[in-house]
Tab-separated table of C-alpha atoms and ligand atoms in Angstrom:
chain	number	residue	atom	x	y	z
A	1	MET	CA	-14.047	-144.967	80.130
A	2	PHE	CA	-11.759	-147.198	82.147
A	3	HIS	CA	-10.684	-145.980	85.538
A	4	SER	CA	-7.051	-146.025	86.434
A	5	VAL	CA	-7.477	-147.985	89.648
A	6	ALA	CA	-4.483	-149.829	88.343
A	7	SER	CA	-2.171	-146.873	88.924
A	8	HIS	CA	-0.891	-144.941	91.897
A	9	ALA	CA	1.513	-142.153	92.539
A	10	ALA	CA	4.508	-144.223	93.629
A	11	SER	CA	6.681	-142.383	91.190
A	12	ALA	CA	8.063	-139.554	93.230
A	13	GLU	CA	7.966	-141.224	96.654
A	14	GLY	CA	8.248	-144.798	97.727
A	15	PRO	CA	10.800	-147.398	96.794
A	16	SER	CA	13.109	-146.983	93.854
A	17	LEU	CA	13.109	-149.788	91.311
A	18	ALA	CA	16.807	-149.461	90.534
A	19	ALA	CA	17.730	-149.378	94.219
A	20	ARG	CA	15.594	-152.428	94.940
A	21	LEU	CA	17.244	-154.439	92.179
A	22	ALA	CA	20.739	-152.972	92.477
A	23	SER	CA	22.263	-156.132	93.937
A	24	ARG	CA	21.046	-158.106	90.905
A	25	PHE	CA	21.493	-155.956	87.800
A	26	GLN	CA	21.288	-152.404	86.524
A	27	VAL	CA	17.826	-151.105	85.685
A	28	GLY	CA	17.564	-148.653	82.834
A	29	THR	CA	15.374	-146.978	80.301
A	30	CYS	CA	15.822	-145.262	77.019
A	31	VAL	CA	15.174	-141.562	76.948
A	32	GLY	CA	14.199	-139.453	73.964
A	33	GLY	CA	16.239	-136.542	75.206
A	34	VAL	CA	16.921	-134.360	78.215
A	35	LEU	CA	17.207	-131.020	76.450
A	36	PRO	CA	14.831	-128.302	77.683
A	37	GLY	CA	11.282	-129.213	76.706
A	38	SER	CA	11.954	-132.945	76.504
A	39	LEU	CA	11.047	-133.874	80.079
A	40	ASP	CA	8.565	-132.319	82.472
A	41	PRO	CA	9.328	-132.295	86.217
A	42	ALA	CA	7.322	-135.482	86.905
A	43	GLU	CA	9.169	-137.320	84.154
A	44	ARG	CA	12.475	-136.052	85.396
A	45	SER	CA	11.874	-137.342	88.900
A	46	LEU	CA	10.621	-140.671	87.566
A	47	LEU	CA	13.767	-141.021	85.514
A	48	THR	CA	16.217	-140.184	88.256
A	49	ARG	CA	14.384	-142.119	90.957
A	50	HIS	CA	13.838	-145.480	89.309
A	51	PHE	CA	16.659	-145.972	86.835
A	52	ASN	CA	20.443	-146.055	87.064
A	53	VAL	CA	21.392	-146.427	83.410
A	54	LEU	CA	20.177	-144.520	80.343
A	55	THR	CA	20.139	-145.379	76.654
A	56	PRO	CA	19.584	-142.538	74.188
A	57	GLU	CA	16.486	-143.509	72.216
A	58	ASN	CA	17.620	-141.903	68.954
A	59	CYS	CA	20.206	-139.156	69.292
A	60	MET	CA	23.335	-141.330	69.110
A	61	LYS	CA	22.183	-143.383	66.140
A	62	PRO	CA	24.330	-142.939	63.027
A	63	GLY	CA	21.768	-140.748	61.199
A	64	PRO	CA	21.111	-138.151	63.912
A	65	ILE	CA	24.686	-138.003	65.236
A	66	HIS	CA	26.536	-138.051	61.911
A	67	PRO	CA	24.141	-136.519	59.376
A	68	THR	CA	26.744	-135.477	56.818
A	69	LEU	CA	30.139	-136.809	55.818
A	70	GLU	CA	31.833	-133.786	57.328
A	71	GLY	CA	29.782	-133.192	60.404
A	72	PHE	CA	28.715	-134.698	63.718
A	73	ASP	CA	25.884	-133.363	65.839
A	74	PHE	CA	26.607	-134.093	69.489
A	75	THR	CA	24.139	-131.583	70.974
A	76	ALA	CA	21.509	-134.004	72.278
A	77	GLY	CA	24.019	-136.717	73.173
A	78	ASP	CA	26.198	-134.315	75.153
A	79	ALA	CA	23.196	-133.101	77.150
A	80	LEU	CA	22.219	-136.669	77.929
A	81	VAL	CA	25.711	-137.674	79.027
A	82	ARG	CA	25.950	-134.577	81.239
A	83	PHE	CA	22.530	-135.247	82.763
A	84	ALA	CA	23.498	-138.849	83.487
A	85	ALA	CA	26.757	-137.800	85.151
A	86	GLU	CA	24.961	-135.214	87.300
A	87	HIS	CA	22.560	-137.906	88.502
A	88	ARG	CA	25.173	-140.651	88.804
A	89	MET	CA	23.629	-142.737	86.082
A	90	ALA	CA	25.528	-144.797	83.528
A	91	VAL	CA	25.007	-144.398	79.783
A	92	VAL	CA	24.813	-147.087	77.131
A	93	GLY	CA	25.679	-145.838	73.650
A	94	HIS	CA	23.132	-146.896	71.030
A	95	CYS	CA	24.219	-147.655	68.327
A	96	LEU	CA	27.283	-147.470	66.073
A	97	CYS	CA	26.344	-149.579	63.087
A	98	TRP	CA	22.768	-150.338	62.034
A	99	HIS	CA	20.909	-150.773	58.765
A	100	GLN	CA	18.280	-148.204	59.792
A	101	GLN	CA	18.397	-144.576	60.928
A	102	SER	CA	21.758	-144.347	59.223
A	103	PRO	CA	22.896	-141.757	56.718
A	104	ALA	CA	22.687	-142.910	53.116
A	105	TRP	CA	26.156	-141.570	52.278
A	106	MET	CA	27.919	-143.957	54.650
A	107	PHE	CA	27.515	-147.135	52.601
A	108	GLU	CA	26.117	-145.811	49.339
A	109	ALA	CA	26.021	-148.227	46.436
A	110	GLY	CA	29.209	-147.852	44.433
A	111	VAL	CA	31.145	-146.314	47.328
A	112	GLY	CA	33.890	-148.947	47.165
A	113	ARG	CA	34.992	-151.298	49.932
A	114	GLU	CA	37.982	-149.296	51.151
A	115	ALA	CA	36.060	-146.019	51.207
A	116	ALA	CA	33.158	-147.659	53.058
A	117	LEU	CA	35.539	-149.142	55.629
A	118	GLU	CA	37.172	-145.772	56.114
A	119	GLN	CA	33.769	-144.155	56.610
A	120	LEU	CA	32.826	-146.775	59.182
A	121	ARG	CA	36.149	-146.197	60.939
A	122	ALA	CA	35.762	-142.420	60.889
A	123	HIS	CA	32.193	-142.692	62.169
A	124	ILE	CA	33.028	-145.004	65.054
A	125	HIS	CA	36.203	-143.161	66.035
A	126	GLY	CA	34.383	-139.834	65.808
A	127	VAL	CA	31.505	-140.867	68.042
A	128	VAL	CA	33.208	-143.240	70.476
A	129	GLY	CA	36.239	-140.970	70.703
A	130	HIS	CA	34.039	-137.985	71.510
A	131	TYR	CA	32.463	-139.834	74.456
A	132	ARG	CA	35.598	-141.721	75.522
A	133	GLY	CA	35.545	-142.474	79.242
A	134	ARG	CA	31.908	-141.447	79.661
A	135	ILE	CA	30.032	-144.400	78.174
A	136	GLN	CA	29.684	-147.729	79.988
A	137	GLY	CA	29.324	-149.682	76.775
A	138	TRP	CA	28.290	-149.406	73.144
A	139	ASP	CA	25.784	-151.323	71.081
A	140	VAL	CA	28.450	-151.649	68.412
A	141	VAL	CA	26.389	-153.539	65.878
A	142	ASN	CA	22.607	-153.568	65.972
A	143	GLU	CA	20.442	-156.173	64.219
A	144	ALA	CA	22.969	-157.849	61.935
A	145	VAL	CA	21.377	-161.295	62.063
A	146	ALA	CA	18.721	-162.232	59.517
A	147	ASP	CA	15.181	-163.186	60.542
A	148	GLU	CA	15.273	-166.196	58.240
A	149	GLY	CA	17.444	-167.908	55.667
A	150	GLU	CA	21.058	-166.773	55.652
A	151	ASP	CA	22.772	-166.057	58.960
A	152	LEU	CA	23.387	-162.390	58.232
A	153	ARG	CA	20.886	-159.740	57.238
A	154	ASP	CA	21.425	-158.074	53.882
A	155	THR	CA	22.512	-154.570	54.933
A	156	PRO	CA	24.182	-151.564	53.292
A	157	ALA	CA	27.308	-152.094	55.432
A	158	GLY	CA	27.439	-155.788	54.518
A	159	ARG	CA	27.008	-155.053	50.817
A	160	ALA	CA	29.714	-152.407	50.835
A	161	ILE	CA	32.269	-154.153	53.051
A	162	GLY	CA	31.288	-157.820	53.277
A	163	PRO	CA	30.490	-159.764	56.469
A	164	ALA	CA	33.733	-158.605	58.112
A	165	TYR	CA	32.123	-155.185	58.672
A	166	ILE	CA	31.037	-156.649	61.990
A	167	GLU	CA	34.569	-157.533	63.173
A	168	ARG	CA	35.879	-154.192	61.933
A	169	ALA	CA	33.160	-152.251	63.775
A	170	PHE	CA	34.043	-153.993	67.051
A	171	GLU	CA	37.775	-153.327	66.497
A	172	PHE	CA	37.218	-149.661	65.724
A	173	ALA	CA	35.106	-149.240	68.862
A	174	ARG	CA	37.688	-151.067	71.023
A	175	ASP	CA	40.470	-148.838	69.716
A	176	ALA	CA	38.471	-145.634	70.142
A	177	ASP	CA	37.640	-146.313	73.814
A	178	PRO	CA	39.344	-149.395	75.259
A	179	GLY	CA	37.510	-148.818	78.546
A	180	ALA	CA	33.996	-149.111	77.097
A	181	GLU	CA	32.201	-152.446	76.911
A	182	LEU	CA	31.227	-153.688	73.469
A	183	TYR	CA	27.823	-155.224	72.808
A	184	TYR	CA	25.983	-156.988	70.023
A	185	ASN	CA	22.250	-156.064	70.153
A	186	ASP	CA	19.287	-157.614	68.313
A	187	TYR	CA	15.602	-158.597	68.529
A	188	ASN	CA	14.061	-162.074	68.643
A	189	ILE	CA	17.450	-163.607	69.346
A	190	GLU	CA	15.862	-165.625	72.113
A	191	ARG	CA	13.897	-167.581	69.495
A	192	PRO	CA	15.623	-170.891	68.697
A	193	ALA	CA	16.434	-170.418	64.984
A	194	LYS	CA	17.593	-166.808	65.272
A	195	ARG	CA	19.403	-167.706	68.486
A	196	GLU	CA	21.421	-170.357	66.622
A	197	ARG	CA	22.309	-167.861	63.903
A	198	THR	CA	23.333	-165.320	66.513
A	199	LEU	CA	25.406	-167.867	68.405
A	200	ARG	CA	27.219	-168.737	65.176
A	201	LEU	CA	27.993	-165.063	64.587
A	202	LEU	CA	29.190	-164.478	68.147
A	203	LYS	CA	31.332	-167.635	68.123
A	204	ARG	CA	32.886	-166.541	64.842
A	205	LEU	CA	33.760	-163.173	66.372
A	206	LEU	CA	35.156	-164.635	69.568
A	207	ASP	CA	37.072	-167.384	67.726
A	208	ASN	CA	38.877	-164.887	65.562
A	209	GLY	CA	39.862	-162.819	68.564
A	210	THR	CA	37.337	-159.993	68.244
A	211	ARG	CA	36.530	-158.486	71.622
A	212	VAL	CA	32.807	-158.692	72.403
A	213	ASP	CA	31.729	-158.181	76.014
A	214	GLY	CA	28.002	-158.635	75.941
A	215	VAL	CA	24.875	-159.398	74.017
A	216	GLY	CA	21.650	-157.423	74.187
A	217	ILE	CA	18.338	-159.217	73.794
A	218	GLN	CA	16.046	-156.328	72.897
A	219	GLY	CA	12.943	-157.773	74.565
A	220	HIS	CA	10.081	-156.259	72.570
A	221	TRP	CA	7.557	-158.840	73.707
A	222	LEU	CA	3.766	-159.171	73.463
A	223	LEU	CA	1.320	-159.722	76.282
A	224	ASP	CA	0.371	-163.420	76.573
A	225	GLN	CA	3.111	-164.391	74.123
A	226	VAL	CA	6.245	-163.907	76.195
A	227	PRO	CA	8.573	-166.801	75.268
A	228	PHE	CA	9.782	-167.463	78.827
A	229	ASP	CA	11.472	-170.794	78.054
A	230	ASP	CA	13.251	-169.419	75.002
A	231	ILE	CA	14.436	-166.421	77.000
A	232	ARG	CA	15.832	-168.659	79.737
A	233	ALA	CA	17.596	-170.896	77.213
A	234	ALA	CA	18.983	-167.917	75.304
A	235	ILE	CA	20.380	-166.257	78.423
A	236	ASP	CA	22.126	-169.508	79.323
A	237	ALA	CA	23.476	-170.046	75.804
A	238	TYR	CA	24.904	-166.535	75.505
A	239	ALA	CA	26.298	-166.601	79.037
A	240	ALA	CA	28.003	-169.912	78.206
A	241	LEU	CA	30.077	-168.008	75.625
A	242	GLY	CA	31.368	-165.871	78.481
A	243	LEU	CA	29.264	-162.859	77.472
A	244	LYS	CA	27.286	-160.549	79.708
A	245	VAL	CA	23.609	-160.743	78.826
A	246	MET	CA	21.403	-157.676	78.835
A	247	ILE	CA	17.725	-157.123	78.195
A	248	THR	CA	18.064	-153.834	76.403
A	249	GLU	CA	14.697	-152.596	75.106
A	250	LEU	CA	12.071	-154.223	77.277
A	251	ASP	CA	8.363	-153.552	76.694
A	252	LEU	CA	5.189	-155.663	76.794
A	253	ASP	CA	2.848	-154.626	73.976
A	254	VAL	CA	-0.808	-155.004	74.995
A	255	VAL	CA	-2.288	-154.385	71.540
A	256	ASP	CA	-1.996	-157.215	69.081
A	257	ARG	CA	0.504	-156.705	66.281
A	258	PRO	CA	1.634	-158.828	63.390
A	259	ASP	CA	4.676	-160.998	64.024
A	260	CYS	CA	7.206	-158.432	62.893
A	261	GLY	CA	9.968	-158.661	65.460
A	262	ALA	CA	11.116	-155.085	65.757
A	263	ASP	CA	11.589	-154.134	62.123
A	264	ILE	CA	10.968	-150.397	62.275
A	265	ALA	CA	10.467	-150.186	58.518
A	266	LEU	CA	7.068	-151.794	59.006
A	267	GLN	CA	4.042	-149.492	59.025
A	268	ARG	CA	0.409	-150.503	59.067
A	269	ALA	CA	-2.780	-148.544	59.576
A	270	TYR	CA	-4.808	-149.410	62.684
A	271	ALA	CA	-8.520	-148.702	62.173
A	272	PRO	CA	-10.144	-146.650	64.977
A	273	ASN	CA	-11.915	-149.772	66.246
A	274	GLU	CA	-8.532	-151.506	66.528
A	275	ASP	CA	-7.304	-148.800	68.890
A	276	VAL	CA	-8.837	-150.828	71.669
A	277	TYR	CA	-7.224	-149.207	74.709
A	278	ARG	CA	-7.398	-145.560	73.765
A	279	ASP	CA	-9.473	-144.830	76.888
A	280	GLY	CA	-7.160	-146.651	79.243
A	281	LEU	CA	-5.899	-150.084	80.175
A	282	PRO	CA	-8.650	-152.310	81.629
A	283	GLU	CA	-7.709	-153.715	84.995
A	284	PRO	CA	-7.751	-157.396	83.964
A	285	ILE	CA	-5.227	-156.638	81.233
A	286	ALA	CA	-3.113	-154.574	83.627
A	287	GLN	CA	-3.118	-157.558	85.978
A	288	ARG	CA	-2.004	-159.987	83.295
A	289	GLN	CA	0.719	-157.574	82.273
A	290	ALA	CA	1.832	-157.264	85.884
A	291	ALA	CA	1.986	-161.037	86.315
A	292	GLN	CA	4.011	-161.458	83.132
A	293	TYR	CA	6.429	-158.701	84.095
A	294	ALA	CA	6.837	-160.345	87.490
A	295	ARG	CA	7.639	-163.690	85.857
A	296	LEU	CA	10.181	-162.030	83.602
A	297	PHE	CA	11.950	-160.375	86.523
A	298	GLN	CA	11.839	-163.630	88.447
A	299	LEU	CA	13.562	-165.312	85.519
A	300	PHE	CA	16.175	-162.539	85.254
A	301	GLY	CA	16.716	-162.724	89.008
A	302	GLU	CA	17.380	-166.467	88.771
A	303	ARG	CA	20.194	-165.647	86.371
A	304	VAL	CA	22.015	-163.091	88.461
A	305	GLY	CA	25.602	-162.943	87.263
A	306	ALA	CA	24.556	-163.730	83.702
A	307	VAL	CA	22.040	-160.894	83.333
A	308	THR	CA	23.809	-157.639	84.113
A	309	ARG	CA	21.250	-155.054	82.973
A	310	VAL	CA	17.549	-154.770	82.236
A	311	SER	CA	16.577	-151.626	80.334
A	312	PHE	CA	13.046	-150.613	79.373
A	313	TRP	CA	12.353	-148.978	76.033
A	314	GLY	CA	10.625	-145.888	77.348
A	315	LEU	CA	10.062	-144.017	80.572
A	316	HIS	CA	6.268	-144.345	80.648
A	317	ASP	CA	3.411	-145.509	78.409
A	318	GLY	CA	2.985	-142.091	76.797
A	319	LYS	CA	6.590	-142.088	75.622
A	320	SER	CA	6.664	-145.583	74.176
A	321	TRP	CA	7.539	-146.084	70.517
A	322	LEU	CA	4.733	-148.698	70.516
A	323	ASN	CA	2.207	-145.863	70.261
A	324	SER	CA	3.440	-145.312	66.710
A	325	TRP	CA	5.024	-148.587	65.584
A	326	PRO	CA	4.028	-150.630	63.639
A	327	GLY	CA	1.178	-148.149	63.329
A	328	LYS	CA	-0.607	-145.538	65.401
A	329	ARG	CA	-2.610	-146.810	68.368
A	330	THR	CA	-2.687	-146.196	72.105
A	331	ASN	CA	-0.342	-148.553	73.885
A	332	HIS	CA	0.425	-149.300	77.526
A	333	PRO	CA	3.582	-151.417	77.478
A	334	LEU	CA	5.653	-150.093	80.412
A	335	LEU	CA	5.627	-149.887	84.225
A	336	PHE	CA	4.362	-146.295	84.462
A	337	ASP	CA	1.256	-144.780	82.913
A	338	ARG	CA	0.926	-141.539	80.968
A	339	ALA	CA	0.617	-139.513	84.160
A	340	CYS	CA	3.849	-141.053	85.492
A	341	ARG	CA	1.914	-143.135	87.998
A	342	ALA	CA	3.108	-146.609	88.871
A	343	LYS	CA	1.015	-149.362	87.304
A	344	LEU	CA	0.268	-152.786	88.763
A	345	ALA	CA	3.258	-153.999	86.768
A	346	PHE	CA	5.542	-151.717	88.771
A	347	ASP	CA	4.201	-153.071	92.056
A	348	ALA	CA	4.537	-156.644	90.821
A	349	VAL	CA	8.155	-156.203	89.743
A	350	LEU	CA	8.997	-154.459	92.966
A	351	ALA	CA	7.276	-157.068	95.130
A	352	GLY	CA	9.002	-159.966	93.383
A	353	PRO	CA	7.353	-163.249	92.517
A	354	GLU	CA	5.586	-163.621	95.882
A	355	GLY	CA	3.747	-160.352	95.444
A	356	ALA	CA	2.608	-160.929	91.865
A	357	PRO	CA	-1.142	-160.721	91.262
B	1	XIL	C1	13.061	-146.847	67.810
B	1	XIL	C2	12.737	-145.552	68.565
B	1	XIL	O1	12.148	-145.873	69.790
B	1	XIL	C3	11.837	-144.659	67.740
B	1	XIL	O2	11.677	-143.401	68.365
B	1	XIL	C4	12.400	-144.477	66.334
B	1	XIL	O3	11.471	-143.777	65.551
B	1	XIL	C5	12.686	-145.816	65.686
B	1	XIL	O4	13.558	-146.574	66.523
B	1	XIL	N1	15.139	-151.523	67.904
B	1	XIL	C6	16.110	-150.614	68.241
B	1	XIL	C7	15.732	-149.225	68.607
B	1	XIL	O5	17.290	-150.991	68.376
B	1	XIL	O6	16.716	-148.296	68.254
B	1	XIL	C8	14.399	-148.839	68.006
B	1	XIL	O7	14.042	-147.553	68.530
B	1	XIL	C9	13.348	-149.880	68.297
B	1	XIL	C10	13.741	-151.204	67.709
């Protein structure tokens, strides 16, 4: 049994992460939901104390929010937007067009290009219009760039509409809420080859007059394998296009996983003996994680003006998707542990580079 010497109860008292970093960039997290039963009081205070921008983890994705051709389900999204307003937090809408967690009917084979375009339009106008004026910005298109080979991923939307589905999605979102920012969001787009493909896509969009305001680097990184130099170069390259750069889904996986980017379709079985940290995070690992988080925030801080937001993908370790993807095992990728206590990583980020272990 490992002892949690690496954690303390800085959650409810003590300095706020978002307040500490407010002069540099927004600090956010995704949240699974705020409906009754979703958050206990400790989680609620953690959320409102340390973060100033929320991303819905699932409830605004095309599948959950638009399950049938006729009907939207805004229940969870409305609660989240209300909660954010009550606590003076911003909301990032995630996401309008994605090849996963999307309803099959939207781009069904044989649907026809015009019908598919109309369904994309109706979806984006329905969702963005519903939240008009209440969302800071939308991840308009998520994960459109291929991991290898061709520039664009083979997706249902692309097959039904052609590559211009991307331009159209951005136009529909702009028309539905001209005041909301429009983002392109993807994983591994700091890596040189995928970065080049992404830059080509973004240049194409900007050159043909499509409004794009920012790019989200998801940031699902692994302990000891954080590509610091690639991240720095990618931030600079995207900022050079005049785009805001955001780290949108930050976590630092401490359990080894195959090199699978963030493809949620992947599932593998972890044997019990591979669930190495089920009893807790050993202090030496917590220290390495803290040091790597500190370096990341140092890097982001050196690019103030370019980096406008850093959002974690999960409130605390117990809520992280990395406990179930790409297979079930106990993970510890965030700044707070399962009891909502601040980990060494929290202290290191808060202290800045000088205070890193
Ligand atoms: C994940 C959620 O965290 C899970 O709860 C869900 O089961 C699958 O999706 N890239 C994204 C996010 O853009 O929407 C994904 O979120 C993680 C990878």
